[in-house]
C-alpha positions as a LaTeX table, in Angstrom:
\begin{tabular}{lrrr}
\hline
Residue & $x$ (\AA) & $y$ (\AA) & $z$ (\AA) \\
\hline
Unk1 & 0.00 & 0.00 & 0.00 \\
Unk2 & 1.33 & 3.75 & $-0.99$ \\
Unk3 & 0.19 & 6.58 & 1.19 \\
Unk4 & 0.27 & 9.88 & $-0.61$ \\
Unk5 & $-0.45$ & 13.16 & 1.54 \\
Unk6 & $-1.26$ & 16.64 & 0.51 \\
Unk7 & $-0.13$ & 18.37 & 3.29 \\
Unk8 & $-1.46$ & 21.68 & 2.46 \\
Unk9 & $-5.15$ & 20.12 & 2.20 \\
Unk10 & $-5.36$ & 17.89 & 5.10 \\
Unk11 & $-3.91$ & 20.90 & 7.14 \\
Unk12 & $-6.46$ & 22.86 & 6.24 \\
Unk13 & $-9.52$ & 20.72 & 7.16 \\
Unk14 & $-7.79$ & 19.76 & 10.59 \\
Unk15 & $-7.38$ & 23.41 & 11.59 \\
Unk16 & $-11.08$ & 24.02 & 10.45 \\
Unk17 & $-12.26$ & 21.06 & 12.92 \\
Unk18 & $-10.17$ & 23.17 & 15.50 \\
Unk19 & $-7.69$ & 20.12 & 15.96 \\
Unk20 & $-3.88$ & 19.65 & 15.49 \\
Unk21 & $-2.80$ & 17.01 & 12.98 \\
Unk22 & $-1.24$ & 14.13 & 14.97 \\
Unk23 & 0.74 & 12.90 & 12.02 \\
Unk24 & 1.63 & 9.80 & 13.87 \\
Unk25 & $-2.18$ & 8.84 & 14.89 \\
Unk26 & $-3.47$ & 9.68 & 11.23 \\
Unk27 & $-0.60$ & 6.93 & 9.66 \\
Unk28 & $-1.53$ & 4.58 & 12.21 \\
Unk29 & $-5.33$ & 5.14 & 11.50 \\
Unk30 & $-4.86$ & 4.46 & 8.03 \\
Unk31 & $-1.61$ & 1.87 & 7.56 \\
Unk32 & $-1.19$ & 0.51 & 11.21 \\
Unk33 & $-1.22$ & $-3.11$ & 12.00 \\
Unk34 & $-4.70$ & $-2.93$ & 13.13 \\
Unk35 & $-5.56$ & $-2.27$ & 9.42 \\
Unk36 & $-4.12$ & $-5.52$ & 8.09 \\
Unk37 & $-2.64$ & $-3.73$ & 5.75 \\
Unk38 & 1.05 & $-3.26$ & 4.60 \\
Unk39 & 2.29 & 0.55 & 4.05 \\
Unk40 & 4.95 & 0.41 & 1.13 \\
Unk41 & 5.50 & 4.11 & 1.59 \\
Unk42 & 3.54 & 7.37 & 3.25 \\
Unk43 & 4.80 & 10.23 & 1.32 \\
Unk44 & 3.90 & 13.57 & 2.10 \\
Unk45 & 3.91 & 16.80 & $-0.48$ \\
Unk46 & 4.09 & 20.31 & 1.14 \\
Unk47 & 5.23 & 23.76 & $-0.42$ \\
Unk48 & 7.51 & 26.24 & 1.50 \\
Unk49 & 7.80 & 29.23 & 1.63 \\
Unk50 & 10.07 & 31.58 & $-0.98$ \\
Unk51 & 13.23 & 31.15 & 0.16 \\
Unk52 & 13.29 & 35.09 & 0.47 \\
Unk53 & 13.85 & 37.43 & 3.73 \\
Unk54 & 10.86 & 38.73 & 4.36 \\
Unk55 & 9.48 & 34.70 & 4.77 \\
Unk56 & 12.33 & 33.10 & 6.38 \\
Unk57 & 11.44 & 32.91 & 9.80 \\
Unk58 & 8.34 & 30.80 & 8.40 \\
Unk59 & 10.58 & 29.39 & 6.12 \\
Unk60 & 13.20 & 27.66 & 8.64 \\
Unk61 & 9.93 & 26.81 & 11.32 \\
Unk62 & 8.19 & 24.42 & 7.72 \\
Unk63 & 11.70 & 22.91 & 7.07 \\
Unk64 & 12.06 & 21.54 & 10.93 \\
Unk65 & 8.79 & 19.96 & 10.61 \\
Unk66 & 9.90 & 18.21 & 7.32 \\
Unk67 & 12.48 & 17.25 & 9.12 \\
Unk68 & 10.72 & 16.08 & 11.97 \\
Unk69 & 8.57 & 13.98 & 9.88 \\
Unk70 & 11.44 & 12.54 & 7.64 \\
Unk71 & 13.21 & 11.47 & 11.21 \\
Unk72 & 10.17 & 9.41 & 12.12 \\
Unk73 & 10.14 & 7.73 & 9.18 \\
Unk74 & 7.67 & 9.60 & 6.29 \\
Unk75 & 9.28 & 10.40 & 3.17 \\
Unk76 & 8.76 & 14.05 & 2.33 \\
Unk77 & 8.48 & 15.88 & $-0.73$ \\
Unk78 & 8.72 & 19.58 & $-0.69$ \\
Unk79 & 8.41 & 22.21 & $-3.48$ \\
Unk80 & 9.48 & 25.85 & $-2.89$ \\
Unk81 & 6.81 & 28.24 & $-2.91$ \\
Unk82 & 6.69 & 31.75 & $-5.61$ \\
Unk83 & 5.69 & 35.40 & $-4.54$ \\
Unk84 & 2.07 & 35.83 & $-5.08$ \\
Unk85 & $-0.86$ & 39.07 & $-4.45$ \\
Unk86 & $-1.11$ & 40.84 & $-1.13$ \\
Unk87 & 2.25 & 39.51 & 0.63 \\
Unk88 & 0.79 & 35.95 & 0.10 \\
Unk89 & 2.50 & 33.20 & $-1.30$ \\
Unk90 & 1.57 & 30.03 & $-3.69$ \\
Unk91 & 3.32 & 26.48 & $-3.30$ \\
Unk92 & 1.15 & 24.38 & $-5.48$ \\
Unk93 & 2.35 & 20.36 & $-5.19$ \\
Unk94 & $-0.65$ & 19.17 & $-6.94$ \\
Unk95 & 1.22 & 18.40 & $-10.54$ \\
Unk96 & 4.14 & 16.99 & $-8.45$ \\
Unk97 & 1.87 & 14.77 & $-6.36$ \\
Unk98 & 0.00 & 13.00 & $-9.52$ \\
Unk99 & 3.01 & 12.56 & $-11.66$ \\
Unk100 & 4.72 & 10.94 & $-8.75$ \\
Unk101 & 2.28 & 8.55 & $-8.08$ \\
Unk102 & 1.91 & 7.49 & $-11.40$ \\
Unk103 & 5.83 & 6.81 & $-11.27$ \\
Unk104 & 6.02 & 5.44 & $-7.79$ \\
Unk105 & 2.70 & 2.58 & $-9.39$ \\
Unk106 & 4.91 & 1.41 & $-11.70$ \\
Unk107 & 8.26 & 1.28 & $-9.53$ \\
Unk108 & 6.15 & $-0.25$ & $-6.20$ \\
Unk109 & 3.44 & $-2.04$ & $-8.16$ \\
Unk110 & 1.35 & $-1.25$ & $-4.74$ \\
Unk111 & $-2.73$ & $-3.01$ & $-5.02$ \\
Unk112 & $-3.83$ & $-0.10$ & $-3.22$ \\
Unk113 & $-2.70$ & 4.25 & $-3.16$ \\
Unk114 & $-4.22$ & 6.26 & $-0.70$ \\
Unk115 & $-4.96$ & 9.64 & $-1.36$ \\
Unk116 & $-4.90$ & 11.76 & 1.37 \\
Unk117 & $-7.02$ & 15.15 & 0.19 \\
Unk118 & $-10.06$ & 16.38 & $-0.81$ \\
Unk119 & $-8.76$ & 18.26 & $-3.82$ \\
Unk120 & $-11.24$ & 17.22 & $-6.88$ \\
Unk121 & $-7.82$ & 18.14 & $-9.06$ \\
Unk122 & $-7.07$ & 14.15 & $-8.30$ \\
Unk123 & $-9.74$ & 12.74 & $-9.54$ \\
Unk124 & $-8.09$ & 12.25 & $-13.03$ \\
Unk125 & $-5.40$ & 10.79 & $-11.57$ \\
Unk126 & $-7.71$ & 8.19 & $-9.66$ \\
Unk127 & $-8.83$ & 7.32 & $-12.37$ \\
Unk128 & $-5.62$ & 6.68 & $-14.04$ \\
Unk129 & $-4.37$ & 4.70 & $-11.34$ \\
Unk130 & $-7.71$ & 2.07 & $-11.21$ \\
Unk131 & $-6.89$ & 1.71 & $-14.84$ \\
Unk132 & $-3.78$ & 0.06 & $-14.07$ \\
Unk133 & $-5.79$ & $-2.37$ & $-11.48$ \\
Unk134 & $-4.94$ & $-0.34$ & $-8.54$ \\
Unk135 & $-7.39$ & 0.15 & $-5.45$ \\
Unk136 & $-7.38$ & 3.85 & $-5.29$ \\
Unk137 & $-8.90$ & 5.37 & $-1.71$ \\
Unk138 & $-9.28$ & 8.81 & $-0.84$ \\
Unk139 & $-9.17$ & 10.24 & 2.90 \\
Unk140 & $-10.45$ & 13.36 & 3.87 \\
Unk141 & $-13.51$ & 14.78 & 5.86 \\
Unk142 & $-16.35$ & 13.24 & 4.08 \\
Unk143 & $-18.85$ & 16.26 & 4.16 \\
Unk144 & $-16.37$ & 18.36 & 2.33 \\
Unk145 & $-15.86$ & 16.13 & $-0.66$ \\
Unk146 & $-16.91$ & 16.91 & $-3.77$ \\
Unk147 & $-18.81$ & 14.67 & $-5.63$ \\
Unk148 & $-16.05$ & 14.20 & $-8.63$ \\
Unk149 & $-13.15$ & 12.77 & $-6.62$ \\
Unk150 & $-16.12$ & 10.60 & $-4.47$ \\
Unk151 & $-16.97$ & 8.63 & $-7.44$ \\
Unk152 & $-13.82$ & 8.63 & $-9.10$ \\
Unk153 & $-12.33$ & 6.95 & $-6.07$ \\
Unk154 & $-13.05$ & 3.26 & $-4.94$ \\
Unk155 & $-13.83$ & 4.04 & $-1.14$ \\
Unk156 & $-13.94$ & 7.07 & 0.60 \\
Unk157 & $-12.18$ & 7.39 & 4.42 \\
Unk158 & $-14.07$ & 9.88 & 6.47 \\
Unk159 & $-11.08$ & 11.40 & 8.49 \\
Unk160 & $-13.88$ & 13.75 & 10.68 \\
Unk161 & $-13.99$ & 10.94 & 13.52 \\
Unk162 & $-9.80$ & 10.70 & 13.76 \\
Unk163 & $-10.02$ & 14.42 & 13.66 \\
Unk164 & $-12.01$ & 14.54 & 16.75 \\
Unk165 & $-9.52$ & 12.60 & 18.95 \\
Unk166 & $-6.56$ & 14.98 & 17.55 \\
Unk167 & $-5.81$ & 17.16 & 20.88 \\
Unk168 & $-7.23$ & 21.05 & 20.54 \\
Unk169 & $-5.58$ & 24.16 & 19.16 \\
Unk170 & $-3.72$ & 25.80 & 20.95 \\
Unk171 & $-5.34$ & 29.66 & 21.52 \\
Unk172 & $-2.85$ & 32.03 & 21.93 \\
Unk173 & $-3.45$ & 34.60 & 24.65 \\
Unk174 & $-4.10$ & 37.81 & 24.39 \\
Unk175 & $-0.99$ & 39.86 & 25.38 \\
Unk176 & $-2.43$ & 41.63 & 29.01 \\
Unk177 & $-2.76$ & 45.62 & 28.03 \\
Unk178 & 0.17 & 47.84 & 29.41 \\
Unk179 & $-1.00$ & 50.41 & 32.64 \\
Unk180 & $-2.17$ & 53.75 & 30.58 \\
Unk181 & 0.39 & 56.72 & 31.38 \\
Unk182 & $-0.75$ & 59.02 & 34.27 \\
Unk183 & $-3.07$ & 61.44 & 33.04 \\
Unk184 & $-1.08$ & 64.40 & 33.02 \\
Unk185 & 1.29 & 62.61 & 30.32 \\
Unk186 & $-1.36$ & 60.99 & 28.22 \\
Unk187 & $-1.00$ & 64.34 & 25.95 \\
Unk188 & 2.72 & 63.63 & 25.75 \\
Unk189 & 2.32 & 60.00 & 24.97 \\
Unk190 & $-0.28$ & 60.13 & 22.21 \\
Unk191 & 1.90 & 62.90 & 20.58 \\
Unk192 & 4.83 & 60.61 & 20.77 \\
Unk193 & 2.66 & 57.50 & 19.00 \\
Unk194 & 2.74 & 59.38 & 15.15 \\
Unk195 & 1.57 & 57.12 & 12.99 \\
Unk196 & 3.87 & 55.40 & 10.86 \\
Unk197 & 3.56 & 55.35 & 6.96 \\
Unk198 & 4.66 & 53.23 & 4.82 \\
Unk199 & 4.34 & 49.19 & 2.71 \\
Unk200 & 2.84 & 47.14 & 5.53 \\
Unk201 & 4.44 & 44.41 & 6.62 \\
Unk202 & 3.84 & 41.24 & 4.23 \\
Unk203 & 1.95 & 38.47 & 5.69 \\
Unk204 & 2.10 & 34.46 & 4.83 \\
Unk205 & 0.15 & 31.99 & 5.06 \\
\hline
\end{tabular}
């Protein structure tokens, strides 16, 4: 069995369900020995961000992850990500993803791929791989999948219930608000806060 992962996609719809991904939990949910089945490979596909300044901090935080998953014992493929609108950024594995696991069918000769994302862009390449006689599943969070990668697929894994025993999100706290300045300096201190102009500061996501 082949495990492919778009990262990107099943990040999403855990953060929506207000969960962290347990990466660990979700390969034993779907390739652990309970399953009776035998995982070949669990590849995942993420983008990063450019490697530029002004996303670097982001940058080096994606690339310990990778490594953390690659050190317990995922194979990870990672595509760097281009400049897009409105500080934003665009890291698109999709292409990547399908041409691999058309290569990786041949190479592995696995009976059954798992796709793990809800992206309807696969459903071509489910198709292509039940042509060659393989077992193609998708996971994802059932209620969110279109109707053209359902039926394209051979089974569908509703991820919603794993989801649910992922721990929370952590909430960051609001940062407590600073005592005001006594009154008689409040003048001084507002005149002191001119507003800055200037590019904001780009965000990522």
């Amino acid at each position: 069995m082949l495990v492919l992962v778009d990262e990107s996609n099943v990040g999403s719809s855990v953060r929506t369900a207000g969960r962290g991904l347990d990466w660990i939990k979700l390969r034993e949910f779907l390739a652990g020995p309970s399953t009776g089945r035998e995982l070949i490979e669990m590849v995942v596909y993420a983008g990063l961000p450019p490697a530029m300044p002004i996303w670097q901090e982001e940058r080096d935080k994606k690339n310990k992850f990778m490594q953390w998953l690659r050190s317990n014992g995922f194979m990870v493929v990672t595509k760097d990500g281009s400049p897009a609108e409105e500080g934003r950024y665009k890291a698109n594995v999709d292409v990547m993803m399908a041409i691999d696991a058309l290569e990786l069918s041949v190479e592995m000769q696995p009976d059954l791929v798992i796709l793990v994302t809800g992206d309807t862009d696969f459903a071509h390449l489910a198709i292509k791989l039940r042509r060659r006689g393989i077992r193609v599943e998708v996971a994802s969070v059932s209620q969110n999948l279109g109707n053209i990668l359902r039926s394209a697929a051979n089974e569908v894994i509703d991820l919603a219930p794993l989801f649910q025993t992922f721990e929370m999100m952590k909430i960051q706290e609001p940062t407590p608000n600073r005592a005001m300045p006594p009154r008689q300096n409040q003048q001084q201190h507002q005149r002191r806060r001119r507003p800055r102009f200037g590019p904001a500061k780009a965000r990522s996501v």
